[in-house]
mmCIF file of C-alpha atoms (C1' of nucleotides) in Angstrom:
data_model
loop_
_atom_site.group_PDB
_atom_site.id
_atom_site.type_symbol
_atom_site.label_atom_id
_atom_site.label_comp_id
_atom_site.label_asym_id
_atom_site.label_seq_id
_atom_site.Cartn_x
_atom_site.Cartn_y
_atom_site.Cartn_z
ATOM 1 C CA UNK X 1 122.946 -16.903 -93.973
ATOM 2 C CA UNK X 2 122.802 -18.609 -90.532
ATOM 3 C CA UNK X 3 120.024 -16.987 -88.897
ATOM 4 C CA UNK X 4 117.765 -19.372 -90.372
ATOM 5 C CA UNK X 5 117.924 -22.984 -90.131
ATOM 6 C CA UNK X 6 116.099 -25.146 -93.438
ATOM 7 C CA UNK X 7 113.816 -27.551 -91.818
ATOM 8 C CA UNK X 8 115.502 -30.611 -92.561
ATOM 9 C CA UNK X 9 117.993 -32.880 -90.496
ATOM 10 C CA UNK X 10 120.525 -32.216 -92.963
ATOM 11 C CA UNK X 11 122.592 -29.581 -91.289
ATOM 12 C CA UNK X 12 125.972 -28.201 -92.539
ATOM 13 C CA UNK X 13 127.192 -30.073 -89.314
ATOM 14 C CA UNK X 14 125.773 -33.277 -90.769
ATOM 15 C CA UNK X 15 126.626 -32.994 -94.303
ATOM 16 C CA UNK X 16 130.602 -32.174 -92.839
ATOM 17 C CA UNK X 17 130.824 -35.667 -91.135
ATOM 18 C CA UNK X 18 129.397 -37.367 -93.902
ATOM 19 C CA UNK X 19 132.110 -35.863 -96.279
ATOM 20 C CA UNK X 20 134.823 -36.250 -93.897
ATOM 21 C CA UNK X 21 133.603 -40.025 -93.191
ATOM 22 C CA UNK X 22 133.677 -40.795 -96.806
ATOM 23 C CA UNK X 23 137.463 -39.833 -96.691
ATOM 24 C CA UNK X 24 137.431 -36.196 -98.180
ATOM 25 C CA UNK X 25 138.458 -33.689 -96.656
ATOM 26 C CA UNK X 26 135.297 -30.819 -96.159
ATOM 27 C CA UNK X 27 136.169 -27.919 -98.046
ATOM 28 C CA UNK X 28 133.829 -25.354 -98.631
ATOM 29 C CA UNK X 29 133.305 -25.641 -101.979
ATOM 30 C CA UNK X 30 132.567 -29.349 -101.453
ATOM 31 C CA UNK X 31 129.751 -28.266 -98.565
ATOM 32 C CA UNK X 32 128.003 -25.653 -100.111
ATOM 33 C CA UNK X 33 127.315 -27.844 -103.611
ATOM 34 C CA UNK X 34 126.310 -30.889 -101.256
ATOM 35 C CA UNK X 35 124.184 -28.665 -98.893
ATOM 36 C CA UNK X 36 122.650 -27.052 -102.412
ATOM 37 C CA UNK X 37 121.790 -30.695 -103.560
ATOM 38 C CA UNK X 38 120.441 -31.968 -100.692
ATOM 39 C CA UNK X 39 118.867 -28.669 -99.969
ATOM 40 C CA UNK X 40 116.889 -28.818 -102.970
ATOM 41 C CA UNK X 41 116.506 -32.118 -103.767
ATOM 42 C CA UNK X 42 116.610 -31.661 -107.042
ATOM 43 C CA UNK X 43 118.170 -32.123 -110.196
ATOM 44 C CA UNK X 44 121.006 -29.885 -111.334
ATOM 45 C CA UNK X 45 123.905 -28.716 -113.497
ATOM 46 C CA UNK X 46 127.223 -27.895 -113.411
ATOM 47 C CA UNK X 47 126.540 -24.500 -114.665
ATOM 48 C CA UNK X 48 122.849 -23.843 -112.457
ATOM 49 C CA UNK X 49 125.002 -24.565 -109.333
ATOM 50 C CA UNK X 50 127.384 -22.080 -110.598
ATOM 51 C CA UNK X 51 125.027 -19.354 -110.710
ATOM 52 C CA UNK X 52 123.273 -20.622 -107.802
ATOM 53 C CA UNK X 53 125.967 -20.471 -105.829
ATOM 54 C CA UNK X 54 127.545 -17.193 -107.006
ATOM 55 C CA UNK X 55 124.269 -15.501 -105.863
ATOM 56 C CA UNK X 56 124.361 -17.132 -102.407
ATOM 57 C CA UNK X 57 127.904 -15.037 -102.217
ATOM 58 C CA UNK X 58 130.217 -18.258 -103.302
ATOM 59 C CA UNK X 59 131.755 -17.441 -106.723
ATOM 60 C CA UNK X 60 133.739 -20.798 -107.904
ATOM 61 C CA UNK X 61 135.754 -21.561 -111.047
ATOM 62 C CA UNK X 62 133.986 -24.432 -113.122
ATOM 63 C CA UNK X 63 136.977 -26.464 -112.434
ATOM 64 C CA UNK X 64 135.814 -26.535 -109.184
ATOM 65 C CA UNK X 65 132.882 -27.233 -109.396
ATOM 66 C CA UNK X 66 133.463 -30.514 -111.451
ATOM 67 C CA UNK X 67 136.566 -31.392 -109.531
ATOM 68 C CA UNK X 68 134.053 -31.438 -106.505
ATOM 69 C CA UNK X 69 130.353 -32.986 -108.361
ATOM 70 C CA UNK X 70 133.936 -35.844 -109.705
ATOM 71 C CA UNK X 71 134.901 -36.322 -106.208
ATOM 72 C CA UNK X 72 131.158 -36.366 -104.496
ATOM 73 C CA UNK X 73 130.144 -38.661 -106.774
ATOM 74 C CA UNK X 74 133.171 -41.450 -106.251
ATOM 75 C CA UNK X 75 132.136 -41.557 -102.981
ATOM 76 C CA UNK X 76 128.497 -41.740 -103.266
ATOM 77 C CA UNK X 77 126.897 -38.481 -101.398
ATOM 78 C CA UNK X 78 125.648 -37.370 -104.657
ATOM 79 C CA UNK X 79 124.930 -39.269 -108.376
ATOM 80 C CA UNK X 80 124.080 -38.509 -111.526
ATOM 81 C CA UNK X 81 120.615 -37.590 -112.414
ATOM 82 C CA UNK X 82 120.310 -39.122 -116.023
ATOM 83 C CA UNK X 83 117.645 -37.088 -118.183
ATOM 84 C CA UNK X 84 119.182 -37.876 -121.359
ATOM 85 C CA UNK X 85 120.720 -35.413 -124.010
ATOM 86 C CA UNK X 86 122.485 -31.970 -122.242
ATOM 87 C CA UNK X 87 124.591 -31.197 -119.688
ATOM 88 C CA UNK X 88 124.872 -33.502 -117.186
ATOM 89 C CA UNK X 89 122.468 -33.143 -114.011
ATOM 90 C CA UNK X 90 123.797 -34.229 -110.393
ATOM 91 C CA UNK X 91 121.806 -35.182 -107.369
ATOM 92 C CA UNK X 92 121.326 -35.992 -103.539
ATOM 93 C CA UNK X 93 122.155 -40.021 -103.275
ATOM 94 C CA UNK X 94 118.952 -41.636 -101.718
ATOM 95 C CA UNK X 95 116.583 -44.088 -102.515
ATOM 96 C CA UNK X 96 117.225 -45.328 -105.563
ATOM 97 C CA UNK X 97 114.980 -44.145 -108.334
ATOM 98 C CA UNK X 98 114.550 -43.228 -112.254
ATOM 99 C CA UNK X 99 113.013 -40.276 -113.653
ATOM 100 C CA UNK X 100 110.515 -38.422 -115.597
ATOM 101 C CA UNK X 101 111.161 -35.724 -118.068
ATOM 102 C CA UNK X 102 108.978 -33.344 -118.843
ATOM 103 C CA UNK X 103 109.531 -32.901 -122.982
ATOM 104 C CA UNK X 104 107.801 -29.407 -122.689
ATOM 105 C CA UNK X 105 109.198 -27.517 -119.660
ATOM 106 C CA UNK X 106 112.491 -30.244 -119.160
ATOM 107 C CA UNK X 107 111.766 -30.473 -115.585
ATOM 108 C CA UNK X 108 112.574 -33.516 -114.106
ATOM 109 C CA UNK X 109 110.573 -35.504 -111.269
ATOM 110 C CA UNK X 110 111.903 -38.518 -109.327
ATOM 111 C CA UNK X 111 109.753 -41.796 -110.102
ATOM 112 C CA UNK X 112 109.893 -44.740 -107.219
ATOM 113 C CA UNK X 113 111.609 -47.732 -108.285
ATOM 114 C CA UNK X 114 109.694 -50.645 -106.644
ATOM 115 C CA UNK X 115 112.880 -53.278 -107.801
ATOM 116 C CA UNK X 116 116.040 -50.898 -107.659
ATOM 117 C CA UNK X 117 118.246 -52.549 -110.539
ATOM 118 C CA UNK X 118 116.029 -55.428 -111.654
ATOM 119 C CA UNK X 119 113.181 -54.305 -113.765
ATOM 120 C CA UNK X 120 110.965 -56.676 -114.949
ATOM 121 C CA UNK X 121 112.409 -56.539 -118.756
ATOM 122 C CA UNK X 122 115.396 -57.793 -117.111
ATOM 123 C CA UNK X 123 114.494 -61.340 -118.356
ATOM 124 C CA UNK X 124 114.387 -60.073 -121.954
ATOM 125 C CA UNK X 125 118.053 -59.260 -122.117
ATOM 126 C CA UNK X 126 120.085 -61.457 -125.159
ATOM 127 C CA UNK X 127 122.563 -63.948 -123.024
ATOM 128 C CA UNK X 128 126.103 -62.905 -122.726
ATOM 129 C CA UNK X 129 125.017 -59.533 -121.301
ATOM 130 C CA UNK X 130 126.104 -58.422 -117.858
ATOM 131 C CA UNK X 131 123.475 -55.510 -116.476
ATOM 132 C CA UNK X 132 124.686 -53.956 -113.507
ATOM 133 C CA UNK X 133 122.808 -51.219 -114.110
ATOM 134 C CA UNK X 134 118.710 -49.985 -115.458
ATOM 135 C CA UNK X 135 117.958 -46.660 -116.180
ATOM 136 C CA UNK X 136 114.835 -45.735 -116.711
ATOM 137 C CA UNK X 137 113.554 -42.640 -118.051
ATOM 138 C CA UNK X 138 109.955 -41.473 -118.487
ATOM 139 C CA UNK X 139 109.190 -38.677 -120.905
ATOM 140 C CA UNK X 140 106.188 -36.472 -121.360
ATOM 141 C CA UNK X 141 103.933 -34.115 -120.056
ATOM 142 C CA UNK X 142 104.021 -32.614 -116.747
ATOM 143 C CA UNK X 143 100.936 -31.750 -114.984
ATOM 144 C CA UNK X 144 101.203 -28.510 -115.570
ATOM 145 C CA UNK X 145 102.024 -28.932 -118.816
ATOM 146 C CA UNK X 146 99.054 -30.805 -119.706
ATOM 147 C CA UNK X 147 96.974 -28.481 -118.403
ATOM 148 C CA UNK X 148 98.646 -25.323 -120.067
ATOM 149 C CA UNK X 149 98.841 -26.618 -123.665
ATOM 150 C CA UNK X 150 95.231 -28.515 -123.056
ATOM 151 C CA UNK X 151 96.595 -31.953 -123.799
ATOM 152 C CA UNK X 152 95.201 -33.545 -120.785
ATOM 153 C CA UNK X 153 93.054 -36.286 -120.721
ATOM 154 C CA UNK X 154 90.125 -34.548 -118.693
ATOM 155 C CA UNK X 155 90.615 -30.697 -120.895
ATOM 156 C CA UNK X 156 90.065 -32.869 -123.984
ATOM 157 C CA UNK X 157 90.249 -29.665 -126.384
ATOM 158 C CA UNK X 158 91.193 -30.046 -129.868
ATOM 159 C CA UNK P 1 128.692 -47.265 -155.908
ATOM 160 C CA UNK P 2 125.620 -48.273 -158.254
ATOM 161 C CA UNK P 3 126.818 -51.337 -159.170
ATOM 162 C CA UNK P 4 125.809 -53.503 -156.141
ATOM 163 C CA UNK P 5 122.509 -52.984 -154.022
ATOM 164 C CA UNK P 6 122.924 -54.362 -150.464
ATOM 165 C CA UNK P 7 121.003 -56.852 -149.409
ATOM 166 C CA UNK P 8 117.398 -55.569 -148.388
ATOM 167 C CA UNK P 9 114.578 -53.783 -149.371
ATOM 168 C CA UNK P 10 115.482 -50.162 -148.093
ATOM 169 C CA UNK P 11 116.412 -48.973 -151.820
ATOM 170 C CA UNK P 12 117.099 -45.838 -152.663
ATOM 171 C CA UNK P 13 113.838 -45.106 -154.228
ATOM 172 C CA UNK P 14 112.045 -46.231 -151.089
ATOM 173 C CA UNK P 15 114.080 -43.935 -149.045
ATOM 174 C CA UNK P 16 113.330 -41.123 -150.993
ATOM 175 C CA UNK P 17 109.314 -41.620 -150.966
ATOM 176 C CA UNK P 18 109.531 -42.065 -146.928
ATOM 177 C CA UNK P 19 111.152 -38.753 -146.700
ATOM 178 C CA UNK P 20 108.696 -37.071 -149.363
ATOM 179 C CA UNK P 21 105.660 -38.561 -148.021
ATOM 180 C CA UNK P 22 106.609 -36.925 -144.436
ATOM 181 C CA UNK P 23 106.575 -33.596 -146.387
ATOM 182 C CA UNK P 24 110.491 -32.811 -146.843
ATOM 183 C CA UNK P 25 112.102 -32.521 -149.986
ATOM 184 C CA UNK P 26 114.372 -35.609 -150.777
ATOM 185 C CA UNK P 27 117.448 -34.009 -151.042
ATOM 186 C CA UNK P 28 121.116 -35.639 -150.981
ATOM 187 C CA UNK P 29 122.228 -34.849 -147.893
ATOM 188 C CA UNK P 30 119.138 -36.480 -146.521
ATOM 189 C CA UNK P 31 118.806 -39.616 -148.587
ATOM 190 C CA UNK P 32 122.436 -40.064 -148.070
ATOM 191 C CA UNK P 33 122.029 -40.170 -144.127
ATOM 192 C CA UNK P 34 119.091 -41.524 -143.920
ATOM 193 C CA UNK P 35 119.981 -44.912 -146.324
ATOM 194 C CA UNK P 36 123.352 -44.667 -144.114
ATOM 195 C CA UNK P 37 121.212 -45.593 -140.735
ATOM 196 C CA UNK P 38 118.867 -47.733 -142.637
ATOM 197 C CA UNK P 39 121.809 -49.653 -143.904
ATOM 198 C CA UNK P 40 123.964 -49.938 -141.038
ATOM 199 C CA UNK P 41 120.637 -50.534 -138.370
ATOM 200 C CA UNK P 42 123.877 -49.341 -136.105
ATOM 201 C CA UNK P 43 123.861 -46.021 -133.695
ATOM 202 C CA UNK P 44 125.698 -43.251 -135.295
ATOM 203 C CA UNK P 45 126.696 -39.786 -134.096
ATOM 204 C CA UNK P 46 126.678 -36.783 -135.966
ATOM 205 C CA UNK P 47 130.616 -37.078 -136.609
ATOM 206 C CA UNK P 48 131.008 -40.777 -137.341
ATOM 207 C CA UNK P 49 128.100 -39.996 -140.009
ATOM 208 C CA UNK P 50 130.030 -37.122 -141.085
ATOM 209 C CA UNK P 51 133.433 -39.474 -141.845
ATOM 210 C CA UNK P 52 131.551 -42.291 -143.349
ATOM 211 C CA UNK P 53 129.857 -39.977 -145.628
ATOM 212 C CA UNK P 54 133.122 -38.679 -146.870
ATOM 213 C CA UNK P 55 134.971 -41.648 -147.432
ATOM 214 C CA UNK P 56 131.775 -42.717 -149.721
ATOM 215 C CA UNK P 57 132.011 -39.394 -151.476
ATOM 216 C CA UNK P 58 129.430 -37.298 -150.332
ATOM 217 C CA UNK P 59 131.310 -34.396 -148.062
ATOM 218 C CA UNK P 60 128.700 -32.478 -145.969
ATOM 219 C CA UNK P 61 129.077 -30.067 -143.818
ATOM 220 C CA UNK P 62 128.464 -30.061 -140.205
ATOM 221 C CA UNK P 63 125.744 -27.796 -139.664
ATOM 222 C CA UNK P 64 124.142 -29.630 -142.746
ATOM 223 C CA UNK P 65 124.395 -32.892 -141.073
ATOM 224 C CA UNK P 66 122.685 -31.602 -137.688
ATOM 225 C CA UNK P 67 120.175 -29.903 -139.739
ATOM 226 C CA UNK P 68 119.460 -33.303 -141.683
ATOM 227 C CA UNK P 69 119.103 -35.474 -138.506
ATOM 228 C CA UNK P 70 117.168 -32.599 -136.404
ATOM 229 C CA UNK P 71 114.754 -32.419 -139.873
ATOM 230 C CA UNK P 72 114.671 -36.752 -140.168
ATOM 231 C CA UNK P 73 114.194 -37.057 -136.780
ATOM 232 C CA UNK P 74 111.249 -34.681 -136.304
ATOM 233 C CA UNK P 75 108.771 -36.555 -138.872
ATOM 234 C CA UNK P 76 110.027 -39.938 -136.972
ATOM 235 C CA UNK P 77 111.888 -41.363 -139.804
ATOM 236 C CA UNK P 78 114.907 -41.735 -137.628
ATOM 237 C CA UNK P 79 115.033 -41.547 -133.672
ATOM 238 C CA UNK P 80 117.707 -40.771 -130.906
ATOM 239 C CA UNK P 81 119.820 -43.932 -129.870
ATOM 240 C CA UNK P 82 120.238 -42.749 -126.111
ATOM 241 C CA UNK P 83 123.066 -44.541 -124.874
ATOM 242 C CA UNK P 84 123.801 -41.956 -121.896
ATOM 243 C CA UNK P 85 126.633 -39.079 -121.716
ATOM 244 C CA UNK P 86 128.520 -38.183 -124.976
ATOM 245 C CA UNK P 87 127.626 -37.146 -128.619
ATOM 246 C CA UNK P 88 124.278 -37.637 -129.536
ATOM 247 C CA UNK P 89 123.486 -41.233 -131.036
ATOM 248 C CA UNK P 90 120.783 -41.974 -133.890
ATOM 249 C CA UNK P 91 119.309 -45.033 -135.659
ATOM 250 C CA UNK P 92 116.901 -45.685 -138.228
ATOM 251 C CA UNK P 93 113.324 -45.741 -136.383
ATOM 252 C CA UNK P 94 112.373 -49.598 -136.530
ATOM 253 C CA UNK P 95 110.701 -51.645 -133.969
ATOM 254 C CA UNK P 96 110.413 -49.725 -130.414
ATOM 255 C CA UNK P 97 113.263 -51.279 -128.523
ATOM 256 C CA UNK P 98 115.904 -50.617 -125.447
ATOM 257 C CA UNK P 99 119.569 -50.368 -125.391
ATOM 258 C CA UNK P 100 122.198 -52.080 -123.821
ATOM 259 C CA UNK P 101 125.799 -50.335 -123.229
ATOM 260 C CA UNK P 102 128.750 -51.653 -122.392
ATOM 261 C CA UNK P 103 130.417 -49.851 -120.179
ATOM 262 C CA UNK P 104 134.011 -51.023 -120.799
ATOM 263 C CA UNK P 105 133.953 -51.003 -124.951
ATOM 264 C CA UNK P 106 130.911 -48.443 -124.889
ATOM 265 C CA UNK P 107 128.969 -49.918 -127.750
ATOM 266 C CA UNK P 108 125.600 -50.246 -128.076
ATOM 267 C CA UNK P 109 123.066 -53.242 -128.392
ATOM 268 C CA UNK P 110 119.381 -53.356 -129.242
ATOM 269 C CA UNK P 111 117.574 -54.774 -126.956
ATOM 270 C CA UNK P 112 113.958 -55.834 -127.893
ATOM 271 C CA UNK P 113 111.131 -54.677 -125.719
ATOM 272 C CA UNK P 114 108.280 -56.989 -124.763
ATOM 273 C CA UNK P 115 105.611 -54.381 -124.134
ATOM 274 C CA UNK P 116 106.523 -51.023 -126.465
ATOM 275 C CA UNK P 117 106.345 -47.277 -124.507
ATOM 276 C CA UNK P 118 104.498 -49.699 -121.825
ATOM 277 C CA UNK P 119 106.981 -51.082 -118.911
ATOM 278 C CA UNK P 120 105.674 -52.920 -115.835
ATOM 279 C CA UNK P 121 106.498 -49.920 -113.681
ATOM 280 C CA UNK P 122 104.734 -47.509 -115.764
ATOM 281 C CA UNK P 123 101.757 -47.985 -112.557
ATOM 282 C CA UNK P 124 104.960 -46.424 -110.221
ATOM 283 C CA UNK P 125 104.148 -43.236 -112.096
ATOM 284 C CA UNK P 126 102.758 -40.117 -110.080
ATOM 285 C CA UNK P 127 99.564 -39.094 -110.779
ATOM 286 C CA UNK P 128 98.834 -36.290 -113.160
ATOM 287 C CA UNK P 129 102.269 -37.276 -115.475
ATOM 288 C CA UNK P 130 101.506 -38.287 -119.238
ATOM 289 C CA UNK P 131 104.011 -40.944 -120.045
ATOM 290 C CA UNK P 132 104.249 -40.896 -124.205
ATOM 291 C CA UNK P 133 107.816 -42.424 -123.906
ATOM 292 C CA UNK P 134 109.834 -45.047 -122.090
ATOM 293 C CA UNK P 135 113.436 -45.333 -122.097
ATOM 294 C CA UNK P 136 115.049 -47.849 -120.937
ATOM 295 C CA UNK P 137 119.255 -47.606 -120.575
ATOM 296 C CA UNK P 138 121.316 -51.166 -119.620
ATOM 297 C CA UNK P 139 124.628 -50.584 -118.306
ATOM 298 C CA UNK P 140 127.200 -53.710 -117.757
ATOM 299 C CA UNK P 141 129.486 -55.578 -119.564
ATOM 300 C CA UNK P 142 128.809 -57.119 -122.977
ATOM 301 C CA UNK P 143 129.994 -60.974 -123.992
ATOM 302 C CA UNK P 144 133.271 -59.795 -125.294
ATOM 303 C CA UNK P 145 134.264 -57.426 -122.339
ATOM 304 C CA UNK P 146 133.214 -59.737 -120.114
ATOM 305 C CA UNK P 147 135.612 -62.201 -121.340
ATOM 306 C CA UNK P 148 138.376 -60.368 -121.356
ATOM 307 C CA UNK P 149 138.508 -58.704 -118.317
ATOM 308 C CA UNK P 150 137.694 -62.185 -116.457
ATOM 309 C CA UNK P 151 134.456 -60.869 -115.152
ATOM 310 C CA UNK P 152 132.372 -63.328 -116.634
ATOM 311 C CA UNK P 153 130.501 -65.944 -114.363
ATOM 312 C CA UNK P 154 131.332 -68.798 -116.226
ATOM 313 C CA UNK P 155 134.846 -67.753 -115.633
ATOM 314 C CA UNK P 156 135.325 -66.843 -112.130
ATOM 315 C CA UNK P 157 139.264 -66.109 -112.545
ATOM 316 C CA UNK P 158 139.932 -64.015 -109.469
ATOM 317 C "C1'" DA Z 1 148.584 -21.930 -81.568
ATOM 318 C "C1'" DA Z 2 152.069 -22.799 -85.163
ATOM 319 C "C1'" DT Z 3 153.739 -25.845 -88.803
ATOM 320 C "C1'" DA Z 4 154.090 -28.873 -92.731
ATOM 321 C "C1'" DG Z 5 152.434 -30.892 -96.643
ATOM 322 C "C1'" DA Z 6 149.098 -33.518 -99.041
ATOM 323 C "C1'" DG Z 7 144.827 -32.559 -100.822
ATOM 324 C "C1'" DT Z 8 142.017 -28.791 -103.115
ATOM 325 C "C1'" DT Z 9 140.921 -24.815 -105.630
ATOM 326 C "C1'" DT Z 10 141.810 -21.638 -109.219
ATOM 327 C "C1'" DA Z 11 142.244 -19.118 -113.779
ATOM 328 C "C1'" DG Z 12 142.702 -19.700 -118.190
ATOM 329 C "C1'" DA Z 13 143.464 -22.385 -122.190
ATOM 330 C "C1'" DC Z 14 141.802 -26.120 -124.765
ATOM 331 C "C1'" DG Z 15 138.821 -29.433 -127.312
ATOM 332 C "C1'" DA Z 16 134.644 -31.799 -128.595
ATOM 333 C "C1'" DG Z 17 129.971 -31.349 -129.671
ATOM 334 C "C1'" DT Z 18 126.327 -28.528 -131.177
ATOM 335 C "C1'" DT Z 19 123.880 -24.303 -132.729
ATOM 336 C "C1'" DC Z 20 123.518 -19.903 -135.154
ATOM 337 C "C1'" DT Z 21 123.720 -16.664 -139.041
ATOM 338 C "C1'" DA Z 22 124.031 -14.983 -143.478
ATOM 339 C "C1'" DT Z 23 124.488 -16.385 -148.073
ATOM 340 C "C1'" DG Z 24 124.396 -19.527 -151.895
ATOM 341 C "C1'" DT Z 25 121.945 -23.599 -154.001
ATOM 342 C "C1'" DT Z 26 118.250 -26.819 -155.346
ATOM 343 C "C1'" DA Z 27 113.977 -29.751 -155.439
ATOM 344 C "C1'" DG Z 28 109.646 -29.707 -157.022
ATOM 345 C "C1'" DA Z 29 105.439 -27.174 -158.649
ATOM 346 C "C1'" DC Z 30 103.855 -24.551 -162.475
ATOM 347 C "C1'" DG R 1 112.455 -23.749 -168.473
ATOM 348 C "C1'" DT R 2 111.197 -20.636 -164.464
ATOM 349 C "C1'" DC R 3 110.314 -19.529 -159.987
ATOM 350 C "C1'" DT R 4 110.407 -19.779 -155.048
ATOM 351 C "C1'" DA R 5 110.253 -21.716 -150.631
ATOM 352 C "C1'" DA R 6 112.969 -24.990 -148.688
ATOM 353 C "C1'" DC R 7 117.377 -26.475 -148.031
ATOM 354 C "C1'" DA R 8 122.706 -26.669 -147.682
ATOM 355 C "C1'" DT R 9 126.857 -24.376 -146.604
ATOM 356 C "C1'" DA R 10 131.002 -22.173 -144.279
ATOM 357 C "C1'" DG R 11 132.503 -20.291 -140.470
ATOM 358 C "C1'" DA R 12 131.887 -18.123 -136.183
ATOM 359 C "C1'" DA R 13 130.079 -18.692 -131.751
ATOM 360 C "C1'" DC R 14 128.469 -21.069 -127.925
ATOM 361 C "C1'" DT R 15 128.146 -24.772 -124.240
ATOM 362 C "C1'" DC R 16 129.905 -28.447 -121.683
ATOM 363 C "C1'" DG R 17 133.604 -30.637 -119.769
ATOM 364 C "C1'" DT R 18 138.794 -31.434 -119.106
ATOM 365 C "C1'" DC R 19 143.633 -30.177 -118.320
ATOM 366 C "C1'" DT R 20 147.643 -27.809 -116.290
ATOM 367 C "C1'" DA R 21 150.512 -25.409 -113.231
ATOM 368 C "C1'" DA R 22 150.499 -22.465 -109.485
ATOM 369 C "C1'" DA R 23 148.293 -20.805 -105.267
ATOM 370 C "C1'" DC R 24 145.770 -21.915 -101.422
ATOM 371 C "C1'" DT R 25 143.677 -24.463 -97.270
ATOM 372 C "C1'" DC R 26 142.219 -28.243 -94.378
ATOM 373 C "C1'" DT R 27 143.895 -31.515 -91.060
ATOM 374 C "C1'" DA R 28 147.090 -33.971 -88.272
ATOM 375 C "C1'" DT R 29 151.045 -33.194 -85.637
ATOM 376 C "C1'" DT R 30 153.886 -30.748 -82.680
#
DNA sequence: AATAGAGTTTAGACGAGTTCTATGTTAGAC
DNA sequence: GTCTAACATAGAACTCGTCTAAACTCTATT
């Protein structure tokens, strides 16, 4: 479990002080869901990290594990991954960005957000509104979806 | 409950064709729902429909009112409301448009959209993703909350 | 290193939302 | 009017997320 080192800057050392600085204290529960988040930089569950991290030898009570995606989140290591309808998915703060949804295997791939928080509908909004907030989320094929179920442009099978 | 028609065109008997021309059988439970969206053009979930029903006399059950908007919502006569975490929201399938939540009251507001299942950062996309579907999620305060809590610009109370 | 105690974790119960299954009912074609 | 696939139904079951009270553990202090 320590032998080998991910190769990545984000160490358990490094993902410690950034709990501790953020004014938690840095339990394990709290490091081994951040280091699975940032490890994987993707998008997941309450449940997945459950199982995930009962196979890596950390068994913890769902209580936990939303006590500690609550508490991440507040203080902005991790967010929420909006996909729409489900169980909520959780992910490594960075950059940040909106999504695309694959409506045939669910998967779900980061899309760059050249504005963060001022897309260019923005100016469509009715008056009165207050955004403070765009989500934006992109469904449909995957590329390896589109080539599997030959709905891609260049297949062009019928 | 035959004695007035509300105001529009969505009749009864031009419910009923929609749903028999998309090749299900216009049953109750389905005209009943379906003239309820139509009428209200408002984002329902599966239990508000559920009460509302009731009080007007038709009692369904549960599983029949999941079946009803998984069925309508397949052959596009209705369409999911996404509005975020929480039950499942669904409106009658009009114009292609956004939504607006508030995040203090929670409701929802339609918000129309310039350039349908076709945003400006649709060119952000990676390559090799089939965008069929755009979603677009504001999050803020609407006029009344904003008023209320003192957030609003024009009001500035600190 | 030992201690204290506030902050965390835990198991299990609970509740809302949704789906499943097996059986009864009905719309629509003949 | 009859027939049958399509549909509706009740109730159980499942998933996701929250709550509570008790046990535990990290961290600062000694």
């Amino acid at each position: 479990m320590d032998a080998q080192i991910p190769s990545q800057i984000l160490t358990e050392r490094s993902l410690r002080s950034s709990i501790q600085e953020s004014g938690l204290r840095a339990t394990r529960p709290r490091l081994e869901i951040l280091k699975l988040l940032a490890d994987r930089r993707g998008h997941l569950s309450a449940e997945q990290l459950r199982i995930l991290l009962a196979k890596e030898g950390v068994p913890l009570s769902r209580a936990s594990i939303y006590n500690v995606l609550r508490d991440l989140a507040q203080v902005g290591l991790i967010g929420p991954a909006s996909a729409g309808p489900g169980p909520a998915l959780y992910e490594y703060a960075g950059t940040p960005h909106h999504h695309f949804v694959c409506v045939h295997c669910g998967s779900v791939i980061d899309v760059p957000c050249r504005q963060p928080g001022r897309p260019c509908t923005l100016d469509e909004i009715p008056p009165g509104l207050q955004v403070t907030e765009t989500q934006i989320i992109f469904r449909g094929l995957c590329a390896g979806c589109a080539e599997d179920s030959g709905l891609g442009p260049e297949v062009g099978a019928s």
